Coordinates of C-alpha atoms in Angstrom, one line a residue:
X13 CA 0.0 0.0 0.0
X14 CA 1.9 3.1 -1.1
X15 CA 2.1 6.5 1.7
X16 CA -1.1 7.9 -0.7
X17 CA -3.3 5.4 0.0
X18 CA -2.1 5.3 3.8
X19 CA -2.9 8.7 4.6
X20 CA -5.6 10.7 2.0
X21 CA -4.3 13.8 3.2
X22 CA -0.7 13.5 1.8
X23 CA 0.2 15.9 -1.3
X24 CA 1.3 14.7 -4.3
X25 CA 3.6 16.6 -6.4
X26 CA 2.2 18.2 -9.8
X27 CA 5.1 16.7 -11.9
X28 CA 3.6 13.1 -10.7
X29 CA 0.0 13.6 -11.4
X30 CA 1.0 13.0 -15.6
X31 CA 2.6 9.7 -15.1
X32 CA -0.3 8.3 -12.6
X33 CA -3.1 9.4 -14.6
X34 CA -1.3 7.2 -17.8
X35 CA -0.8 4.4 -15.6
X36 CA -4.1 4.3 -14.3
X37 CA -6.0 4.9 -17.7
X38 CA -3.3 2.0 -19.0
X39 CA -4.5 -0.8 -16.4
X40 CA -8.0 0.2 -16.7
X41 CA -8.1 0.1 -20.5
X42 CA -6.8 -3.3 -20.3
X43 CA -9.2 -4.6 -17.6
X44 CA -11.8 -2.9 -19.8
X45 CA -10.7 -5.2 -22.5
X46 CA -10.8 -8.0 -21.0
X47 CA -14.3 -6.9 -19.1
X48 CA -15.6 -6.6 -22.5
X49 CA -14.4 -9.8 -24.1
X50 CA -16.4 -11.5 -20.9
X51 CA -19.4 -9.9 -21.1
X52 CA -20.0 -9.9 -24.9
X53 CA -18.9 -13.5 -25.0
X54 CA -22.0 -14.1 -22.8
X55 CA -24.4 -12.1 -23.4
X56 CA -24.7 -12.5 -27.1
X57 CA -26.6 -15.7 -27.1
X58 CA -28.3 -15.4 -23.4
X59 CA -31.9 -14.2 -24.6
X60 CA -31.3 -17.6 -27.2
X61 CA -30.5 -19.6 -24.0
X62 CA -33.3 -18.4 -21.8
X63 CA -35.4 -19.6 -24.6
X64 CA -34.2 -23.2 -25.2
X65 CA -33.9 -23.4 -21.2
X66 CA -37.5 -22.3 -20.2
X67 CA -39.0 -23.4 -23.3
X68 CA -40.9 -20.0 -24.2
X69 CA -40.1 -17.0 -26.3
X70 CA -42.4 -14.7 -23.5
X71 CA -39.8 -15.5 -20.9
X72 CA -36.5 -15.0 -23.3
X73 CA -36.4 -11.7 -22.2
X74 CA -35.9 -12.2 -18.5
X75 CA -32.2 -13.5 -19.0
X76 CA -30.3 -9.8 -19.9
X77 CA -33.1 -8.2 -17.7
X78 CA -31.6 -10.4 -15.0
X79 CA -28.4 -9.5 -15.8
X80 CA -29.1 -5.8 -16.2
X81 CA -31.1 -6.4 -12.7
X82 CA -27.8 -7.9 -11.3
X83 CA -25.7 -5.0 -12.5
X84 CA -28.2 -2.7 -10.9
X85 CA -28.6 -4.0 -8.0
X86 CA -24.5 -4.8 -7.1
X87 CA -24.7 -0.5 -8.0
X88 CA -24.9 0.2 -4.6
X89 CA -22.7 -2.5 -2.4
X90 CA -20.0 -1.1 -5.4
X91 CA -20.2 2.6 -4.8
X92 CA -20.1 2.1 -0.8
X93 CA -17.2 -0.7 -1.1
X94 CA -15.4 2.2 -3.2
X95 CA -16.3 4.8 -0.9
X96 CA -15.2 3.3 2.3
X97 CA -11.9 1.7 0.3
X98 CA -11.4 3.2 -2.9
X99 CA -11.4 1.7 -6.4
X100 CA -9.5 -1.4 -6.9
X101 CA -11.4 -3.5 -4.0
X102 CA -14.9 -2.7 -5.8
X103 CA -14.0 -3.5 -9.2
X104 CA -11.7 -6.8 -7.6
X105 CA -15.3 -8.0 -6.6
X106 CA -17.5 -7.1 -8.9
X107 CA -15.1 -8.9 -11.4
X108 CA -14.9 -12.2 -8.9
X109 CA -18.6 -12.2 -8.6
X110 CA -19.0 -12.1 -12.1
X111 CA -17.3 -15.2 -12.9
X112 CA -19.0 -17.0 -10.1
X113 CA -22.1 -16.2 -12.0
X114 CA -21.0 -17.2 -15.4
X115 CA -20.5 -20.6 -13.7
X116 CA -23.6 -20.6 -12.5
X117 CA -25.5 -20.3 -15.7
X118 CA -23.2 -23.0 -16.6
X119 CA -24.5 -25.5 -14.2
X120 CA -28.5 -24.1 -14.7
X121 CA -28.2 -24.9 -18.3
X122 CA -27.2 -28.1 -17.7
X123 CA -29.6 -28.9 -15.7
X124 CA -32.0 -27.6 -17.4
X125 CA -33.3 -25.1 -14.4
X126 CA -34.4 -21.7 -15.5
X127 CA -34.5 -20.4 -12.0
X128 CA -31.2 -20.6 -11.0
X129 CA -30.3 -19.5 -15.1
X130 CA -32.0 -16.3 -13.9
X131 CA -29.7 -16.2 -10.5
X132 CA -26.7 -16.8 -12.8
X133 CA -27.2 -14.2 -15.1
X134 CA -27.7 -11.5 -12.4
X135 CA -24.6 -12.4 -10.7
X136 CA -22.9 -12.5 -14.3
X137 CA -24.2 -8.6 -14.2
X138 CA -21.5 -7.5 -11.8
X139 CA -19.1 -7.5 -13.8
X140 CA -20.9 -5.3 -16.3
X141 CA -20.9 -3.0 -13.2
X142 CA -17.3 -3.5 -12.9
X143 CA -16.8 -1.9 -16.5
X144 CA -18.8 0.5 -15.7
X145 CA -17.3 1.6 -12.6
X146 CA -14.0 2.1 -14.7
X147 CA -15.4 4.7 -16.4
X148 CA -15.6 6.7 -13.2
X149 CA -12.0 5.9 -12.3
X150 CA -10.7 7.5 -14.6
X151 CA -12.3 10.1 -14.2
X152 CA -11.1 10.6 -10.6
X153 CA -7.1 12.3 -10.9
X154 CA -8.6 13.8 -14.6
X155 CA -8.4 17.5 -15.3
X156 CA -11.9 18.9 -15.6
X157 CA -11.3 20.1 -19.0
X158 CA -10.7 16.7 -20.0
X159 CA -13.1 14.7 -17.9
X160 CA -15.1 13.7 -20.8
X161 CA -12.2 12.4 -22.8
X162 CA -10.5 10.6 -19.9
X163 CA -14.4 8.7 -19.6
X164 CA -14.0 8.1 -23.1
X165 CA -10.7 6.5 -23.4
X166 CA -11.8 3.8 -21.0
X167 CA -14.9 3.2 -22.7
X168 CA -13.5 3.5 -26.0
X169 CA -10.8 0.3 -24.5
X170 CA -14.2 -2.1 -24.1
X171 CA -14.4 -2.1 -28.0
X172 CA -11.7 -4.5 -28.6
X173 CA -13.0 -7.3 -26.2
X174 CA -16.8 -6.6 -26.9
X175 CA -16.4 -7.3 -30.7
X176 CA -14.7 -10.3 -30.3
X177 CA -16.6 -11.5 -27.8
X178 CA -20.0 -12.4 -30.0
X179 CA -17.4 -13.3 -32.7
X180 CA -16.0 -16.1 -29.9
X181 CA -19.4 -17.2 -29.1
X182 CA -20.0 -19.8 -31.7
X183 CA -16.4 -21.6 -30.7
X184 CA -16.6 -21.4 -27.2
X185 CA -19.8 -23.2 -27.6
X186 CA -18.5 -26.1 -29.9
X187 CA -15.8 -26.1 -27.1
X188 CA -18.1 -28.2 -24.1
X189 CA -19.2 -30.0 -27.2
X190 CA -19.6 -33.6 -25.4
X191 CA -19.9 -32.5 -21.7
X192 CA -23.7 -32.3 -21.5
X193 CA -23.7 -28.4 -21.7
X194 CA -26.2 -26.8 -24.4
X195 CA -23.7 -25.1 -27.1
X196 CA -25.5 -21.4 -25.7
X197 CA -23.6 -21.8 -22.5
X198 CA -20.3 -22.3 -23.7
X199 CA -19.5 -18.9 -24.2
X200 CA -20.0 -18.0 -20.2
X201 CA -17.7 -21.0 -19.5
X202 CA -15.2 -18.7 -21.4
X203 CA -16.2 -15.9 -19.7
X204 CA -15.9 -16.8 -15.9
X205 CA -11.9 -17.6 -16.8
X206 CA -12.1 -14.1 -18.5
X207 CA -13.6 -12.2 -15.4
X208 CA -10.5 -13.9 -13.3
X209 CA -8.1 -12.6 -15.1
X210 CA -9.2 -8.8 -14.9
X211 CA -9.6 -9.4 -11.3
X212 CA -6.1 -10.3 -10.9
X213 CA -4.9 -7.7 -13.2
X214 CA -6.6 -5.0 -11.5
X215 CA -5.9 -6.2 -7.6
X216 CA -1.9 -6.1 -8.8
X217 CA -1.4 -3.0 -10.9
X218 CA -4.1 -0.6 -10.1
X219 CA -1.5 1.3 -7.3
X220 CA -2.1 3.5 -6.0
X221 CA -5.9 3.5 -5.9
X222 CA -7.2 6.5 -8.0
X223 CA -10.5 7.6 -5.8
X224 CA -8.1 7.5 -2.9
X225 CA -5.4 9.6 -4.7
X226 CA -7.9 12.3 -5.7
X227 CA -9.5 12.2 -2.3
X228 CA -5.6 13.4 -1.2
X229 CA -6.1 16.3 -3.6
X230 CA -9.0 17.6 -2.3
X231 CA -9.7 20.0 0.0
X232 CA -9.8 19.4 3.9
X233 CA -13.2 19.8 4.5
X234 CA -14.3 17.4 1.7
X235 CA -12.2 14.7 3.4
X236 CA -14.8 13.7 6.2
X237 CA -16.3 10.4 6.2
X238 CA -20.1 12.1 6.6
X239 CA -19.0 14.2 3.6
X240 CA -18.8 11.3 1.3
X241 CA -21.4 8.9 2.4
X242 CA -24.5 7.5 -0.2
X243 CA -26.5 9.8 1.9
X244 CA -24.3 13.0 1.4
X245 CA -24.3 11.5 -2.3
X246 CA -27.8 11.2 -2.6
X247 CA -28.0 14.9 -1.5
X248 CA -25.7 16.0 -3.6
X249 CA -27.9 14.5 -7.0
X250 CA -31.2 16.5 -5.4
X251 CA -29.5 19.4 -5.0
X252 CA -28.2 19.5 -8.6
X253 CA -30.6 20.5 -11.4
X254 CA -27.3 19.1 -13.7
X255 CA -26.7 16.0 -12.0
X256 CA -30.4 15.3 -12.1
X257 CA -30.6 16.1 -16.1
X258 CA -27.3 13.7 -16.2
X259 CA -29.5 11.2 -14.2
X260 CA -32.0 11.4 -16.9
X261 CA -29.1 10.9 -19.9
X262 CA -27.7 7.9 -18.7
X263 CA -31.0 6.5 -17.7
X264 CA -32.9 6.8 -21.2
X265 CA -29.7 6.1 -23.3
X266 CA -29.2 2.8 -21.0
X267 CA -32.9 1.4 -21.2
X268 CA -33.3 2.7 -24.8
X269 CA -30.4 0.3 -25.9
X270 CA -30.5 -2.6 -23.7
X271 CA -34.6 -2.7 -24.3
X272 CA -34.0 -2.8 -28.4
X273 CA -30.6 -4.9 -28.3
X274 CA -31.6 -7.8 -25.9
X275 CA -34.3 -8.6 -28.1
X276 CA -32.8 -7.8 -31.9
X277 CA -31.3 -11.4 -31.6
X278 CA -34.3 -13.2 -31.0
X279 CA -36.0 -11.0 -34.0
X280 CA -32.8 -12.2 -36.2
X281 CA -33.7 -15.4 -35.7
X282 CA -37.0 -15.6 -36.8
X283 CA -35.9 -13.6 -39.7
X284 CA -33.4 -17.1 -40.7
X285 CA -30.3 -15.3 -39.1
X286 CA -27.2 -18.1 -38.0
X287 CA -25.8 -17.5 -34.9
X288 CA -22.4 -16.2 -36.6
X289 CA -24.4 -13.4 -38.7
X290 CA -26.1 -13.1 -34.9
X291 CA -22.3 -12.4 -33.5
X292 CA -21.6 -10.1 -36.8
X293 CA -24.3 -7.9 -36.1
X294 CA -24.0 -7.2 -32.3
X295 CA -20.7 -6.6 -33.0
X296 CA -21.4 -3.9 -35.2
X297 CA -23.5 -2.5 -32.4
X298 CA -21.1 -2.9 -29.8
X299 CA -18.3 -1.2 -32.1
X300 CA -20.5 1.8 -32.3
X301 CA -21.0 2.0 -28.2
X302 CA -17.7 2.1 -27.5
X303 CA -15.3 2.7 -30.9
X304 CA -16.6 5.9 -31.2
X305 CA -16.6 7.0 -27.7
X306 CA -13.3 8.9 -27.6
X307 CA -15.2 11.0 -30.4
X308 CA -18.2 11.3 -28.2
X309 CA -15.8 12.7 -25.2
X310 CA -13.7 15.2 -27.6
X311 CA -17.0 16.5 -28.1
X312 CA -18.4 16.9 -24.7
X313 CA -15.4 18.7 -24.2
X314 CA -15.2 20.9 -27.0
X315 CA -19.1 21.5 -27.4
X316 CA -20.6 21.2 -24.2
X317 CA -22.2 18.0 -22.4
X318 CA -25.9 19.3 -23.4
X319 CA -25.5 19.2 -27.0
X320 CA -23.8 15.6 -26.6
X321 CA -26.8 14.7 -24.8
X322 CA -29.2 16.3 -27.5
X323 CA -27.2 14.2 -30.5
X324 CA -27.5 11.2 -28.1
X325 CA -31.3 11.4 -28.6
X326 CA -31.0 12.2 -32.2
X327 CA -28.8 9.3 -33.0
X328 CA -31.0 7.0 -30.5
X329 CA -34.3 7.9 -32.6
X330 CA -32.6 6.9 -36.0
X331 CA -31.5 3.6 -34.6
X332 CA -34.7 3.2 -33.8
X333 CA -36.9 3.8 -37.0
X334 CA -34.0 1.7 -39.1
X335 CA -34.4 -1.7 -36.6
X336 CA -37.9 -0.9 -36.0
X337 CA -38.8 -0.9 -39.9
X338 CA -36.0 -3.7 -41.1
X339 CA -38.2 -6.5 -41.2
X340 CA -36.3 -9.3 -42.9
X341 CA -33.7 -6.9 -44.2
X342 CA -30.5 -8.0 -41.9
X343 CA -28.3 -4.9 -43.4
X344 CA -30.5 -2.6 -42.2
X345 CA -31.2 -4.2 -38.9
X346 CA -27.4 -4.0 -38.3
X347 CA -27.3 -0.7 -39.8
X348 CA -29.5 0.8 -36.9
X349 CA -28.3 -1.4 -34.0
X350 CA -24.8 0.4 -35.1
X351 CA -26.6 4.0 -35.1
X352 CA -28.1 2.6 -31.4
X353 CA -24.6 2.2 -29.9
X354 CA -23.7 5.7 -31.2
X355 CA -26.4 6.6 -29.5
X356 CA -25.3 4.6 -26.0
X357 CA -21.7 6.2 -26.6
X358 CA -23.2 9.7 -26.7
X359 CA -25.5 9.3 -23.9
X360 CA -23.2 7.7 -21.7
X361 CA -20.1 9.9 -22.1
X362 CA -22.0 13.2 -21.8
X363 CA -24.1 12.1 -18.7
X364 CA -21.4 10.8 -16.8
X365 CA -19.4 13.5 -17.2
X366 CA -22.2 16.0 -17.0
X367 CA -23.0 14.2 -13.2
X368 CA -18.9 13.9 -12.4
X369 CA -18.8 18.0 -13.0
X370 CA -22.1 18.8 -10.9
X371 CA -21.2 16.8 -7.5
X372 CA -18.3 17.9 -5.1
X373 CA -15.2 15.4 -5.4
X374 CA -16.1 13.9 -1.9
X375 CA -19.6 12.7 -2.9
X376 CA -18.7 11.9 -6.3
X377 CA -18.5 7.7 -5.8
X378 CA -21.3 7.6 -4.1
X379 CA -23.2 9.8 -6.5
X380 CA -21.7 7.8 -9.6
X381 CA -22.9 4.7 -7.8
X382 CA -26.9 6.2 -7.5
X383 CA -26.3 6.8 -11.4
X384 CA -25.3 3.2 -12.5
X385 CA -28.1 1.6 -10.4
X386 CA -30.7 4.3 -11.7
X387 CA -29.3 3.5 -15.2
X388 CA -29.3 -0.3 -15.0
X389 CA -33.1 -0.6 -12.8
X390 CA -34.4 1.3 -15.2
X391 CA -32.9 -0.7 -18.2
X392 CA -34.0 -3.5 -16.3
X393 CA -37.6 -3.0 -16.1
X394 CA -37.3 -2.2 -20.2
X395 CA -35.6 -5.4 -20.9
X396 CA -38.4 -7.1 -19.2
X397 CA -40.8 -5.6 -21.1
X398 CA -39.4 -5.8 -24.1
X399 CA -39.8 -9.7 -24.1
X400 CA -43.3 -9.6 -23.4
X401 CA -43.7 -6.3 -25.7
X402 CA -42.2 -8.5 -28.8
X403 CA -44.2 -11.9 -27.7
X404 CA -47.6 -10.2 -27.6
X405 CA -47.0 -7.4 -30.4
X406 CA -43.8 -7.0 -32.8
X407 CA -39.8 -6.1 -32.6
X408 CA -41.3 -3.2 -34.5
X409 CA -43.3 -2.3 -31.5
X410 CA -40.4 -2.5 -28.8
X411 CA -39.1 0.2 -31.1
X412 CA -41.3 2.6 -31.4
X413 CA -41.8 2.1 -27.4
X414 CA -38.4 2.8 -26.7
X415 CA -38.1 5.6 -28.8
X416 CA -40.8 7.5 -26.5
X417 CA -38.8 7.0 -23.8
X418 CA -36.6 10.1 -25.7
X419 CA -39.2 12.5 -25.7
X420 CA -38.5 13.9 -22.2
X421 CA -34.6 13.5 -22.2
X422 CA -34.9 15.9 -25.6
X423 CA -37.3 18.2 -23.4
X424 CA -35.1 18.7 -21.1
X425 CA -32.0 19.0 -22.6
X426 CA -33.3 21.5 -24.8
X427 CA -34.7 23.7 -21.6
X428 CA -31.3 23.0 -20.0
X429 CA -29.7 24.8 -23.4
X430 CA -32.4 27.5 -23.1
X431 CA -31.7 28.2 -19.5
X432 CA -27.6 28.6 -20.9
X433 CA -28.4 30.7 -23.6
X434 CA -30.7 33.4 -21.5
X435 CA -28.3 33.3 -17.9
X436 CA -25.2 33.9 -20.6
X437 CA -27.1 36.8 -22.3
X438 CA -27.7 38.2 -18.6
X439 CA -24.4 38.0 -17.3
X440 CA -22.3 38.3 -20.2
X441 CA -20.0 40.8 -18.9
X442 CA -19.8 38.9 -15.5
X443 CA -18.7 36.1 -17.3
X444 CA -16.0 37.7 -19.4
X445 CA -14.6 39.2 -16.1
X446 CA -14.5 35.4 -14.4
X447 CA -13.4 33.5 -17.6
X448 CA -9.6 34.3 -16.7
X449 CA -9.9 33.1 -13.7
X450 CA -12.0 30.2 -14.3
X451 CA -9.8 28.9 -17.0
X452 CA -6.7 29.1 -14.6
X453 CA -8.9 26.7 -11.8
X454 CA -9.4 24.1 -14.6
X455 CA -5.7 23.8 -15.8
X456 CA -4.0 24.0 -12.1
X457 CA -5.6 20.4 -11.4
X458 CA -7.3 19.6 -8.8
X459 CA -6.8 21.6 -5.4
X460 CA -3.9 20.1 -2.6
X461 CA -1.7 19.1 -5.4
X462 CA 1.7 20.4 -4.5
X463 CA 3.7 22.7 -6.9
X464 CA 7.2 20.6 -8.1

């Protein structure tokens, strides 16, 4: 444990902070990759699974609900874990307990039980909650100027494991060819060994811990244990009309895409899809959540988080009307699952770092931790719905559902950018006086870092 992570309240020289943010965005892109690889492995076939498991299309659905549930639910133990002992323990978990749920599933599809399939799965969400968390990470020793980049580049890292990953699914299911285990569950074999591995690389090179670092940084009176609690958190969201829009973001972009994508493999199917074009098209989609995300943070940057958020809903809504009215066309179903993970990207960039600039530093875990389990409820209860909203009705349907969920996210945002425009008019020459000094806060760093 190094004399940072020891005692919060020791500086750390300026002429460090360079070096430890690129070792900690380099150990968190690769546990991101390998995150990724683990998660797409699985998830690809797992509303295909559910089916062949409990025998129903109505109840196909419930398998990524339960792992959206899962990744919800661990939100919370997560963000109070990292709050009481920084970063690496929570995402050493999550990871840990995401393997132990890949085996799980495993043994349920064996056996044929769709119950315990279901307990899988929403273990095998933590360590979606473990990539997740990343995000945040590195976030935590960024400059503010660059917060939306630095989320970026650790999203941007999942891309190369989540492509492969539905690309590795048909393999890793002629892999436990002979061993009694349905070809569908193969791929989450692959990924408990997968989760291990970014557990361990993460518990050895993630020193020091990055939330504990920036906590040294801050100033003394954000250093108290009531000032960073999930209460003082919780606070901190109510008390922020921008942390609350941010809510929003991340929310609608979250359900919107997991609602639309859980279900687009089942609709390939019926449509004569393989299981390899299956992997080719969420691929596609996956690529656009995360390739482009580096593009998506540039732009929060450079523009402004609102009008990220605004494209976010713009892109979302395209996605939607190209799945929704495919049909038997597979090019254009994989045309607008790509649009929907430009989409995610957008949403998820700008929110997060929308919510990271609206909260003080000290509540800032415990207010990220609120946002990933309002994000992954919510997406939850949509993936649930979308099975029975596809069973009763159409895929078509599930679309144009989801896209009303983007009506009041593009209220919003566009109030939010109304609100900008008329308090910039007002205090224009208030502004110009601060903007000097301002500009100087952002580039110094973070405050209680101590000049070389």
């Amino acid at each position: 444990m190094t004399a940072v992570e020891r005692s919060p309240a020791t500086p750390v020289d300026a002429a460090l902070l360079p070096a430890l943010r690129r070792r900690t965005t380099g150990v968190l892109v690769a546990s991101q990759i390998l995150g990724g690889l683990g998660v797409a492995t699985g998830i690809a076939l797992s509303a295909v699974l559910a089916r062949q498991v409990s025998g129903t299309e109505a109840l196909s659905g419930l398998a990524p609900t339960a792992t959206v549930a899962g990744t919800a639910v661990l939100s919370m133990p997560m963000a109070a874990l990292m709050t009481a002992r920084g970063r690496r323990p929570g995402l050493v978990l999550a990871y840990l307990v995401g393997a132990l749920g890949a085996c799980v599933v495993v043994v349920a599809a064996r056996a044929g039980n769709y119950p315990l399939l279901l307990c899988g799965m929403a273990a095998f969400g933590a360590a979606s909650s473990a990539n997740l968390q990343a995000r945040f990470a590195a976030a935590d020793l960024a400059e503010p100027r660059r917060r939306a980049r630095a989320i970026s580049n650790v999203v941007w890292a999942t891309t190369i494991g989540a492509v492969l990953g539905p690309n590795i699914a048909a393999p890793a299911g002629r892999s436990v060819a002979g061993l009694g285990i349905p070809p569908a569950a193969g791929p989450f074999l692959w990924a408990a060994g997968i989760f291990v591995m970014a557990a361990v690389l993460v518990a050895v090179l993630l020193r020091p811990d990055p939330l504990l670092t920036a906590r040294a940084l801050a100033p003394r009176e954000e250093r108290s244990p009531q000032a960073r609690s999930l209460r003082a958190g919780l606070a901190a969201v109510v008390a922020s009309p921008r942390a609350r829009l941010a809510l929003v973001t991340v929310a609608v972009s979250h359900t919107a895409m997991v609602s639309v994508m859980s279900m687009t493999p089942l609709d390939l199917t019926h449509h004569g899809a393989s299981i390899d074009l299956i992997g080719l098209v969420i691929s596609g989609h996956i690529a656009g959540m995360y390739a482009f995300a580096p593009l998506m943070g540039r732009l929060a940057d450079r523009v402004g988080r609102l009008s990220v958020a605004g494209l976010a809903a713009g892109l979302l809504a395209v996605a939607m009307f190209l799945a929704g009215t495919a049909g038997a066309s597979h090019g254009q179903t994989a045309a607008g699952l790509f649009v929907l993970g430009l989409g995610w990207s957008a949403g998820l960039v700008s929110g997060s770092a929308l919510l990271t600039d609206s909260v003080p530093q000290s509540a800032r875990a415990a207010a990220q931790g609120i946002s990933d389990l309002t994000m992954n409820t919510s997406a939850g209860f949509g993936g649930a719905i979308a099975g029975l909203i596809v069973a009763q009705a159409s895929y078509a349907w599930l679309n144009a559902a989801a896209a009303s969920l983007l009506v009041p996210l593009a209220v919003l945002v566009l109030f939010a950018r109304t609100g900008d425009r008329k308090g910039k008019g007002k205090g224009k020459g208030k502004a110009k006086g601060n903007e000097g000094r301002s500009r100087t806060a952002a580039e110094d760093g973070p405050p209680g870092v101590r000049p070389s």
